[in-house]
Short mmCIF file of C-alpha atoms and ligand atoms in Angstrom, two decimals:
data_model
loop_
_atom_site.label_atom_id
_atom_site.label_comp_id
_atom_site.label_asym_id
_atom_site.label_seq_id
_atom_site.Cartn_x
_atom_site.Cartn_y
_atom_site.Cartn_z
CA MET A 1 11.83 84.30 -189.38
CA THR A 2 9.09 85.57 -191.63
CA ASN A 3 9.32 89.28 -190.85
CA PRO A 4 11.27 90.97 -193.67
CA TYR A 5 12.07 93.90 -191.39
CA THR A 6 14.80 92.10 -189.45
CA ASP A 7 18.56 91.79 -189.76
CA GLN A 8 18.20 88.01 -189.78
CA TYR A 9 15.87 88.11 -192.76
CA ALA A 10 18.18 90.38 -194.79
CA THR A 11 21.22 88.33 -193.79
CA ALA A 12 19.53 85.08 -194.81
CA LEU A 13 18.79 86.52 -198.25
CA ASP A 14 22.38 87.73 -198.59
CA ASP A 15 23.82 84.40 -197.44
CA ALA A 16 21.76 82.62 -200.08
CA ASP A 17 22.84 85.07 -202.80
CA PRO A 18 25.18 83.34 -205.28
CA LEU A 19 26.57 86.76 -206.32
CA ARG A 20 27.39 87.98 -202.80
CA GLY A 21 31.15 87.80 -203.44
CA LEU A 22 30.97 90.42 -206.22
CA ARG A 23 30.80 93.38 -203.85
CA ALA A 24 34.42 92.73 -202.92
CA GLU A 25 35.36 93.38 -206.56
CA PHE A 26 34.34 97.06 -206.18
CA HIS A 27 35.53 100.09 -204.28
CA VAL A 28 32.59 101.01 -202.04
CA PRO A 29 32.87 104.59 -200.70
CA ARG A 30 33.35 104.84 -196.96
CA HIS A 31 30.96 106.30 -194.43
CA GLY A 32 32.38 106.68 -190.94
CA ASP A 33 33.89 103.34 -189.95
CA GLY A 34 31.84 101.44 -192.50
CA GLU A 35 30.71 101.61 -196.09
CA GLN A 36 28.03 103.62 -197.80
CA ALA A 37 24.81 102.00 -198.88
CA TYR A 38 25.28 103.17 -202.46
CA PHE A 39 22.08 103.20 -204.53
CA VAL A 40 23.28 105.47 -207.32
CA GLY A 41 24.45 102.88 -209.84
CA ASN A 42 21.81 104.36 -212.16
CA SER A 43 23.91 107.53 -212.22
CA LEU A 44 27.55 106.52 -211.69
CA GLY A 45 28.34 102.89 -211.00
CA LEU A 46 31.10 101.98 -208.55
CA GLN A 47 34.68 101.40 -209.62
CA PRO A 48 35.66 97.78 -210.28
CA LYS A 49 38.96 97.18 -208.45
CA ALA A 50 40.40 95.68 -211.64
CA ALA A 51 39.90 98.97 -213.51
CA ARG A 52 43.12 100.41 -212.11
CA ALA A 53 45.21 97.46 -213.30
CA HIS A 54 43.74 97.71 -216.79
CA VAL A 55 44.41 101.46 -216.95
CA GLU A 56 47.93 100.93 -215.59
CA ASP A 57 48.53 98.25 -218.20
CA VAL A 58 47.85 100.85 -220.90
CA LEU A 59 50.06 103.44 -219.17
CA ASP A 60 52.85 100.88 -218.70
CA LYS A 61 52.72 99.80 -222.32
CA TRP A 62 52.75 103.43 -223.42
CA ALA A 63 55.80 104.13 -221.20
CA ALA A 64 57.72 101.01 -222.21
CA GLU A 65 56.77 100.53 -225.82
CA ALA A 66 55.18 103.75 -227.09
CA VAL A 67 53.94 103.33 -230.67
CA GLU A 68 54.89 99.68 -230.80
CA ALA A 69 52.26 98.88 -228.15
CA HIS A 70 49.73 99.03 -230.97
CA PHE A 71 51.05 95.67 -232.16
CA THR A 72 52.42 93.80 -229.12
CA GLY A 73 51.00 91.44 -226.52
CA THR A 74 47.48 90.26 -225.74
CA THR A 75 46.17 93.77 -225.10
CA GLN A 76 47.67 95.42 -228.16
CA TRP A 77 45.98 98.68 -229.01
CA MET A 78 45.26 98.22 -232.69
CA PRO A 79 42.50 95.63 -232.09
CA TYR A 80 41.86 96.74 -228.46
CA HIS A 81 38.21 97.66 -229.01
CA ALA A 82 37.62 94.18 -230.42
CA LEU A 83 38.43 92.79 -226.94
CA LEU A 84 35.19 94.41 -225.80
CA ARG A 85 32.96 93.37 -228.67
CA GLU A 86 31.83 89.90 -227.63
CA PRO A 87 31.32 90.57 -223.90
CA LEU A 88 29.44 93.76 -224.74
CA ALA A 89 27.24 91.89 -227.21
CA ARG A 90 26.41 89.37 -224.47
CA VAL A 91 25.34 92.13 -222.08
CA VAL A 92 22.84 93.66 -224.53
CA GLY A 93 21.76 90.45 -226.29
CA ALA A 94 23.27 91.29 -229.66
CA GLU A 95 25.43 89.64 -232.32
CA PRO A 96 29.08 90.72 -231.95
CA GLU A 97 29.07 92.66 -235.23
CA GLU A 98 26.04 94.66 -234.05
CA VAL A 99 27.81 96.47 -231.19
CA VAL A 100 30.64 98.90 -230.79
CA ALA A 101 32.03 100.94 -227.90
CA MET A 102 32.72 104.48 -229.09
CA ASN A 103 32.17 108.20 -228.41
CA SER A 104 29.53 109.26 -225.87
CA LEU A 105 25.81 108.54 -225.74
CA THR A 106 24.54 111.80 -227.23
CA ALA A 107 27.24 111.77 -229.92
CA ASN A 108 26.24 108.22 -230.86
CA LEU A 109 22.58 109.26 -230.95
CA HIS A 110 23.43 112.00 -233.44
CA PHE A 111 25.48 109.63 -235.59
CA MET A 112 22.63 107.13 -235.58
CA LEU A 113 20.16 109.87 -236.51
CA VAL A 114 22.35 110.91 -239.43
CA SER A 115 21.93 107.42 -240.82
CA PHE A 116 18.46 106.46 -239.62
CA TYR A 117 16.46 109.67 -239.48
CA ARG A 118 15.87 110.32 -243.18
CA PRO A 119 12.81 112.57 -243.24
CA THR A 120 10.77 113.26 -246.37
CA ARG A 121 7.97 115.78 -246.90
CA GLU A 122 5.45 112.95 -246.47
CA ARG A 123 7.25 111.35 -243.50
CA PRO A 124 9.12 113.93 -241.46
CA ALA A 125 7.90 113.18 -237.91
CA ILE A 126 9.63 111.76 -234.85
CA LEU A 127 7.68 110.21 -231.96
CA MET A 128 9.23 110.42 -228.51
CA GLU A 129 8.04 110.55 -224.90
CA ALA A 130 7.23 113.88 -223.29
CA GLY A 131 9.63 114.29 -220.37
CA ALA A 132 12.46 112.42 -222.06
CA PHE A 133 16.00 112.98 -220.89
CA PRO A 134 16.71 116.51 -222.15
CA SER A 135 19.77 115.56 -224.20
CA ASP A 136 17.64 113.26 -226.36
CA ARG A 137 15.13 116.00 -226.97
CA TYR A 138 17.86 118.49 -227.86
CA ALA A 139 19.36 115.97 -230.28
CA LEU A 140 16.04 115.21 -231.97
CA GLU A 141 14.95 118.84 -232.17
CA SER A 142 18.28 119.91 -233.63
CA GLN A 143 18.17 117.08 -236.19
CA LEU A 144 14.67 118.11 -237.26
CA ARG A 145 15.80 121.71 -237.74
CA PHE A 146 18.96 120.56 -239.50
CA HIS A 147 16.78 118.82 -242.07
CA GLY A 148 14.62 121.94 -242.47
CA PHE A 149 11.60 120.67 -240.52
CA ASP A 150 9.72 122.32 -237.70
CA PRO A 151 9.81 120.65 -234.27
CA ALA A 152 6.51 122.37 -233.42
CA THR A 153 4.71 120.13 -235.90
CA ASP A 154 7.09 117.24 -236.47
CA LEU A 155 8.45 116.42 -233.02
CA ILE A 156 5.56 114.50 -231.48
CA GLU A 157 5.93 114.18 -227.72
CA LEU A 158 3.55 111.67 -226.24
CA GLU A 159 2.22 112.66 -222.81
CA PRO A 160 2.10 109.91 -220.18
CA ASP A 161 -1.40 108.53 -219.65
CA GLN A 162 -0.78 106.81 -216.30
CA PRO A 163 -0.27 108.17 -212.77
CA GLY A 164 3.23 109.30 -211.88
CA GLY A 165 4.26 109.90 -215.49
CA ARG A 166 4.01 106.29 -216.67
CA PHE A 167 2.86 105.07 -220.09
CA SER A 168 0.51 102.26 -221.03
CA MET A 169 1.40 100.18 -224.10
CA GLU A 170 -2.05 101.08 -225.43
CA ALA A 171 -1.18 104.79 -225.43
CA ILE A 172 2.08 104.11 -227.25
CA ALA A 173 0.30 101.88 -229.78
CA ARG A 174 -2.43 104.49 -230.36
CA ALA A 175 0.14 107.24 -230.96
CA ILE A 176 2.08 105.11 -233.43
CA GLU A 177 -1.12 104.25 -235.26
CA LEU A 178 -2.41 107.83 -235.26
CA HIS A 179 0.80 109.37 -236.58
CA GLY A 180 1.99 106.30 -238.48
CA PRO A 181 1.86 107.59 -242.06
CA ARG A 182 3.92 110.68 -241.09
CA LEU A 183 6.40 108.89 -238.82
CA ALA A 184 10.04 108.65 -239.90
CA LEU A 185 11.32 107.57 -236.49
CA VAL A 186 10.25 106.34 -233.08
CA LEU A 187 12.83 106.95 -230.34
CA TRP A 188 11.99 105.43 -226.96
CA PRO A 189 13.84 104.70 -223.71
CA GLY A 190 14.40 101.12 -222.57
CA VAL A 191 13.95 102.31 -218.99
CA GLN A 192 12.59 105.82 -218.33
CA TYR A 193 15.13 107.72 -216.25
CA ARG A 194 12.69 109.53 -213.96
CA THR A 195 10.02 106.89 -213.33
CA GLY A 196 12.10 103.73 -213.74
CA GLN A 197 9.44 102.25 -216.06
CA ALA A 198 10.82 99.57 -218.41
CA PHE A 199 9.27 99.19 -221.85
CA ASP A 200 8.59 96.29 -224.17
CA VAL A 201 11.33 96.80 -226.74
CA ALA A 202 10.04 94.06 -229.05
CA GLU A 203 6.48 95.37 -229.10
CA ILE A 204 7.40 99.03 -229.64
CA THR A 205 9.74 97.92 -232.42
CA ARG A 206 7.04 95.78 -234.01
CA LEU A 207 4.49 98.61 -233.91
CA GLY A 208 6.95 101.20 -235.25
CA HIS A 209 8.05 98.96 -238.08
CA ALA A 210 4.44 98.10 -238.95
CA ALA A 211 3.82 101.84 -239.33
CA GLY A 212 6.80 102.10 -241.68
CA ALA A 213 9.07 103.94 -239.22
CA ILE A 214 12.62 103.33 -238.05
CA VAL A 215 12.83 102.44 -234.35
CA GLY A 216 15.69 103.37 -232.03
CA PHE A 217 16.22 103.09 -228.27
CA ASP A 218 18.04 105.06 -225.62
CA HIS A 219 19.23 102.28 -223.33
CA ALA A 220 21.17 104.49 -220.89
CA HIS A 221 19.17 103.03 -217.98
CA ALA A 222 18.67 99.57 -219.46
CA ALA A 223 22.19 98.41 -220.38
CA GLY A 224 23.59 96.25 -217.59
CA ASN A 225 20.24 96.52 -215.80
CA LEU A 226 17.81 94.42 -217.85
CA ALA A 227 18.54 91.23 -219.76
CA LEU A 228 18.19 92.94 -223.14
CA ARG A 229 17.71 90.97 -226.37
CA LEU A 230 18.51 93.63 -228.91
CA HIS A 231 19.06 91.33 -231.86
CA ASP A 232 15.85 89.34 -231.40
CA ASP A 233 13.74 92.35 -230.43
CA GLY A 234 14.91 93.97 -233.62
CA PRO A 235 15.17 97.76 -233.20
CA ASP A 236 17.19 99.43 -235.93
CA PHE A 237 19.63 101.05 -233.53
CA ALA A 238 20.26 101.67 -229.84
CA VAL A 239 22.63 103.85 -227.87
CA TRP A 240 23.67 103.76 -224.22
CA CYS A 241 26.33 104.90 -221.81
CA HIS A 242 28.69 102.79 -219.72
CA TYR A 243 28.99 104.92 -216.60
CA LYS A 244 25.74 103.81 -214.94
CA TYR A 245 25.01 100.09 -214.41
CA MET A 246 28.02 99.23 -216.57
CA ASN A 247 30.49 100.65 -214.00
CA ALA A 248 33.06 101.90 -216.52
CA GLY A 249 33.66 105.29 -214.91
CA PRO A 250 32.68 108.93 -215.31
CA GLY A 251 32.07 109.89 -218.93
CA ALA A 252 33.04 106.37 -220.02
CA VAL A 253 33.17 105.48 -223.71
CA ALA A 254 29.56 104.73 -224.74
CA GLY A 255 27.83 101.87 -226.57
CA CYS A 256 26.05 101.65 -229.88
CA PHE A 257 23.99 98.91 -231.55
CA VAL A 258 23.14 98.71 -235.25
CA HIS A 259 20.93 95.77 -236.18
CA ALA A 260 22.51 93.17 -238.46
CA ARG A 261 19.95 93.98 -241.17
CA HIS A 262 21.80 97.28 -241.64
CA ALA A 263 25.28 95.79 -241.51
CA ARG A 264 25.92 96.08 -245.21
CA THR A 265 23.57 98.83 -246.33
CA ASP A 266 24.79 101.96 -248.05
CA ARG A 267 22.93 104.25 -245.67
CA PRO A 268 24.38 107.72 -245.51
CA ARG A 269 26.62 108.27 -242.53
CA PHE A 270 29.17 110.70 -241.18
CA ALA A 271 32.33 108.76 -241.86
CA GLY A 272 35.81 108.65 -240.37
CA TRP A 273 38.85 106.51 -241.04
CA TRP A 274 38.24 104.04 -238.20
CA GLY A 275 34.94 103.07 -239.82
CA HIS A 276 36.75 102.17 -243.03
CA GLU A 277 37.13 98.52 -243.99
CA GLU A 278 39.76 97.15 -241.65
CA ALA A 279 41.84 95.28 -244.22
CA THR A 280 42.44 98.37 -246.34
CA ARG A 281 42.28 101.17 -243.75
CA PHE A 282 46.02 101.78 -243.79
CA ARG A 283 46.24 102.04 -247.54
CA MET A 284 45.08 105.58 -246.87
CA GLU A 285 42.93 105.69 -249.97
CA PRO A 286 40.58 108.63 -250.52
CA THR A 287 37.35 106.66 -250.96
CA PHE A 288 35.51 105.53 -247.81
CA GLN A 289 34.58 101.86 -247.79
CA PRO A 290 32.63 101.10 -244.59
CA THR A 291 33.57 98.05 -242.58
CA PRO A 292 30.44 95.89 -242.13
CA GLY A 293 28.43 96.17 -238.92
CA ALA A 294 28.44 98.68 -236.09
CA ASP A 295 32.22 99.12 -236.39
CA GLY A 296 31.55 100.93 -239.66
CA TRP A 297 30.15 103.90 -237.72
CA GLN A 298 33.42 104.52 -235.83
CA LEU A 299 35.19 107.74 -236.66
CA SER A 300 38.48 107.89 -234.85
CA ASN A 301 41.05 105.55 -233.42
CA PRO A 302 39.63 104.52 -230.03
CA PRO A 303 40.65 106.10 -226.69
CA ILE A 304 42.48 103.11 -225.22
CA LEU A 305 42.76 104.66 -221.74
CA GLY A 306 39.01 105.21 -221.80
CA LEU A 307 38.25 101.66 -222.89
CA ALA A 308 40.44 100.05 -220.21
CA PRO A 309 37.93 100.42 -217.29
CA LEU A 310 35.14 99.14 -219.52
CA ARG A 311 37.20 96.01 -220.12
CA ALA A 312 37.45 95.50 -216.35
CA SER A 313 33.71 95.92 -215.98
CA LEU A 314 32.85 93.59 -218.85
CA GLU A 315 34.98 90.85 -217.31
CA LEU A 316 32.66 90.94 -214.29
CA PHE A 317 29.54 90.91 -216.46
CA ASP A 318 30.93 87.94 -218.32
CA ARG A 319 31.75 86.11 -215.12
CA VAL A 320 28.15 86.22 -213.88
CA GLY A 321 25.94 86.86 -216.91
CA MET A 322 22.88 89.06 -217.22
CA GLN A 323 20.40 86.31 -216.24
CA ALA A 324 21.95 85.86 -212.79
CA LEU A 325 22.28 89.61 -212.31
CA ARG A 326 18.67 90.17 -213.25
CA ALA A 327 17.53 87.41 -210.86
CA LYS A 328 19.35 89.12 -207.99
CA SER A 329 18.07 92.52 -209.10
CA LEU A 330 14.49 91.26 -208.93
CA SER A 331 15.14 90.03 -205.39
CA LEU A 332 16.73 93.30 -204.19
CA THR A 333 14.12 95.60 -205.72
CA GLY A 334 11.27 93.33 -204.63
CA TYR A 335 12.64 93.42 -201.08
CA LEU A 336 12.84 97.22 -201.22
CA GLU A 337 9.24 97.40 -202.39
CA THR A 338 8.08 95.00 -199.65
CA LEU A 339 9.80 96.97 -196.89
CA ILE A 340 8.47 100.30 -198.15
CA ALA A 341 4.95 98.87 -198.12
CA GLN A 342 5.48 97.51 -194.60
CA ARG A 343 7.24 100.43 -192.94
CA LEU A 344 6.93 103.59 -195.03
CA SER A 345 3.60 103.47 -196.81
CA GLY A 346 2.36 106.82 -195.46
CA THR A 347 5.70 108.46 -196.12
CA LEU A 348 6.75 107.30 -199.58
CA ALA A 349 4.81 106.69 -202.79
CA ILE A 350 6.46 104.44 -205.38
CA VAL A 351 6.23 105.96 -208.86
CA THR A 352 7.80 102.97 -210.64
CA PRO A 353 5.43 100.22 -211.85
CA GLY A 354 4.66 97.46 -209.35
CA ASP A 355 5.00 94.79 -212.06
CA PRO A 356 8.64 93.59 -211.93
CA GLY A 357 8.44 93.00 -215.69
CA GLN A 358 7.98 96.74 -216.16
CA ARG A 359 10.97 97.95 -214.22
CA GLY A 360 14.67 97.39 -213.68
CA ALA A 361 16.63 97.92 -210.48
CA GLN A 362 15.40 101.44 -209.77
CA LEU A 363 12.45 102.51 -207.65
CA SER A 364 11.51 106.17 -207.99
CA LEU A 365 10.02 107.52 -204.79
CA ARG A 366 7.94 110.58 -204.02
CA VAL A 367 7.88 111.72 -200.42
CA LEU A 368 4.32 112.31 -199.29
CA GLU A 369 4.99 113.80 -195.88
CA GLY A 370 7.23 113.61 -192.86
CA ARG A 371 8.50 115.84 -190.03
CA GLY A 372 5.76 118.38 -190.72
CA LEU A 373 6.88 118.77 -194.34
CA ARG A 374 5.11 117.78 -197.54
CA GLY A 375 5.96 117.21 -201.19
CA ARG A 376 9.22 118.64 -202.50
CA ASP A 377 10.33 120.09 -199.14
CA ALA A 378 9.82 116.72 -197.47
CA GLY A 379 11.68 115.05 -200.36
CA ARG A 380 14.72 117.31 -200.09
CA SER A 381 14.78 116.93 -196.31
CA LEU A 382 14.68 113.13 -196.51
CA PHE A 383 17.26 113.07 -199.28
CA ASP A 384 19.70 115.13 -197.21
CA ALA A 385 19.07 113.01 -194.10
CA LEU A 386 19.75 109.81 -196.05
CA SER A 387 23.02 111.18 -197.41
CA ALA A 388 24.09 112.22 -193.90
CA GLN A 389 23.55 108.59 -192.81
CA GLY A 390 25.68 107.26 -195.67
CA VAL A 391 22.66 106.10 -197.71
CA LEU A 392 23.12 107.46 -201.21
CA GLY A 393 20.28 107.86 -203.65
CA ASP A 394 19.82 110.61 -206.18
CA TRP A 395 17.44 113.48 -206.58
CA ARG A 396 15.62 114.26 -209.81
CA GLU A 397 13.68 117.47 -210.13
CA PRO A 398 11.00 118.28 -209.34
CA ASP A 399 10.38 115.77 -206.52
CA VAL A 400 11.75 112.28 -207.11
CA ILE A 401 14.31 110.29 -205.10
CA ARG A 402 15.72 107.41 -207.12
CA ILE A 403 16.96 104.35 -205.24
CA SER A 404 18.64 101.74 -207.44
CA PRO A 405 19.96 98.60 -205.76
CA ALA A 406 22.60 97.34 -208.19
CA PRO A 407 22.95 93.56 -208.14
CA MET A 408 26.72 93.77 -208.74
CA TYR A 409 27.41 95.28 -205.36
CA ASN A 410 24.29 96.02 -203.31
CA SER A 411 22.99 93.65 -200.64
CA HIS A 412 19.64 93.07 -198.98
CA ALA A 413 21.25 94.51 -195.85
CA ASP A 414 21.81 97.77 -197.79
CA VAL A 415 18.10 97.83 -198.62
CA LEU A 416 17.12 97.35 -194.98
CA ARG A 417 19.53 100.13 -194.05
CA PHE A 418 17.78 102.51 -196.47
CA VAL A 419 14.41 101.80 -194.89
CA ARG A 420 15.75 102.29 -191.37
CA ALA A 421 17.45 105.55 -192.38
CA ALA A 422 14.18 106.85 -193.85
CA GLU A 423 12.34 105.88 -190.65
CA ALA A 424 14.97 107.66 -188.56
CA TRP A 425 14.33 110.84 -190.58
CA ARG A 426 10.56 110.53 -190.22
CA GLU A 427 10.85 110.01 -186.47
CA GLY A 428 13.24 112.94 -186.02
CA ARG A 429 16.20 110.74 -185.10
CA ALA A 430 18.31 111.77 -188.10
C1 PLP B 501 18.40 108.52 -220.43
C2 PLP B 501 19.62 109.32 -220.76
N1 PLP B 501 19.83 109.71 -222.02
C3 PLP B 501 20.91 110.44 -222.37
C4 PLP B 501 21.84 110.84 -221.44
C5 PLP B 501 23.00 111.69 -221.87
O1 PLP B 501 24.19 110.99 -221.80
P1 PLP B 501 25.61 111.59 -222.26
O2 PLP B 501 25.89 112.79 -221.40
O3 PLP B 501 26.56 110.50 -221.94
O4 PLP B 501 25.53 111.92 -223.70
C6 PLP B 501 21.68 110.43 -220.10
C7 PLP B 501 22.66 110.82 -219.07
O5 PLP B 501 22.56 110.54 -217.91
C8 PLP B 501 20.53 109.67 -219.75
O6 PLP B 501 20.30 109.29 -218.50
#
């Protein structure tokens, strides 16, 4: 049984998978009499079945105890966000005091920029990737203008130097060196949303710091996907969301990392009472005294109903650990790559790097041709045909289909199903 394109081969891989039981912990959307092959965990992860119980626990406590629920039981609301701190730190490779769940991704990016983007006339510039997720660009551009600088000269957007919109480390290093003396900040993605390329966080951080800049990361597509080591890799800050690989639900409360070296600094920040030193918060004194660590950037009392599904998700991450998840992810995505090479090489081009060390779960695919169509038209046609067969990927303009096998709930059989569904489209059977 050496042909990967067989049910037996996929089944053997799934039978040997130590994480195969995890799928049963999630609600998998239905398709006909069966389940979808859901490859959109890079957009909205599936619902952990335990999420409902955690949300209901909050609702029940609210109904039965109202304000007193802040101080009763093991899930009391006053320290509720602290229940998330350690498991979240384990997912992103941080010290517990370096992480906090709060706000949304873009809001956290702005709050981090308030503290860490401190432009001067000599050093006003920000380096980012051209083609970044638009929200990041809007945030950076608006921060530049807010400080009285001109994005036309001070927002440096590095163009990709590799096919398919990928970057070489050399190009990133050259840009940091070239602009170094003017750089206030480097903001980079952990995993690029369109291409799926993963970057060397430690090396980009080292280069940025050597140039005298602050270094931050958007880990929207990296958290829960790669085995991050934020503390050791050393960026100054990072932000991410929890609705993708972290499976905490639509618009879930987001994540934020502030490196321990900034835990006790008097950096300027936009303050709110929940960031005030915990021991004295309820003295209601007029002077803000930040609590050490990432918690000191909180503004408001946390949305407990919003945190409840994240708790459910983190329990699963804690049960298996990022190393085991990453090992399965490498197997699933490697299998996807192998089958595309074997069965779909004239139909699909893989945009994502072939080196597993430079990608996470996602493969970004361009459709070359099929059914008499080419390029974008072929892409849209395939995408629609996949959806009609219960194989869910997502579409990113102008011409990319993203397929992300999530190790929490996808199987090798799902991957084989994707390839067969794409073949059925090509051959006019779907
Ligand atoms: C890479 C990246 N950055 C930023 C965002 C914006 O996130 P939010 O709407 O949660 O602020 C997203 C959303 O999908 C994203 O993928």
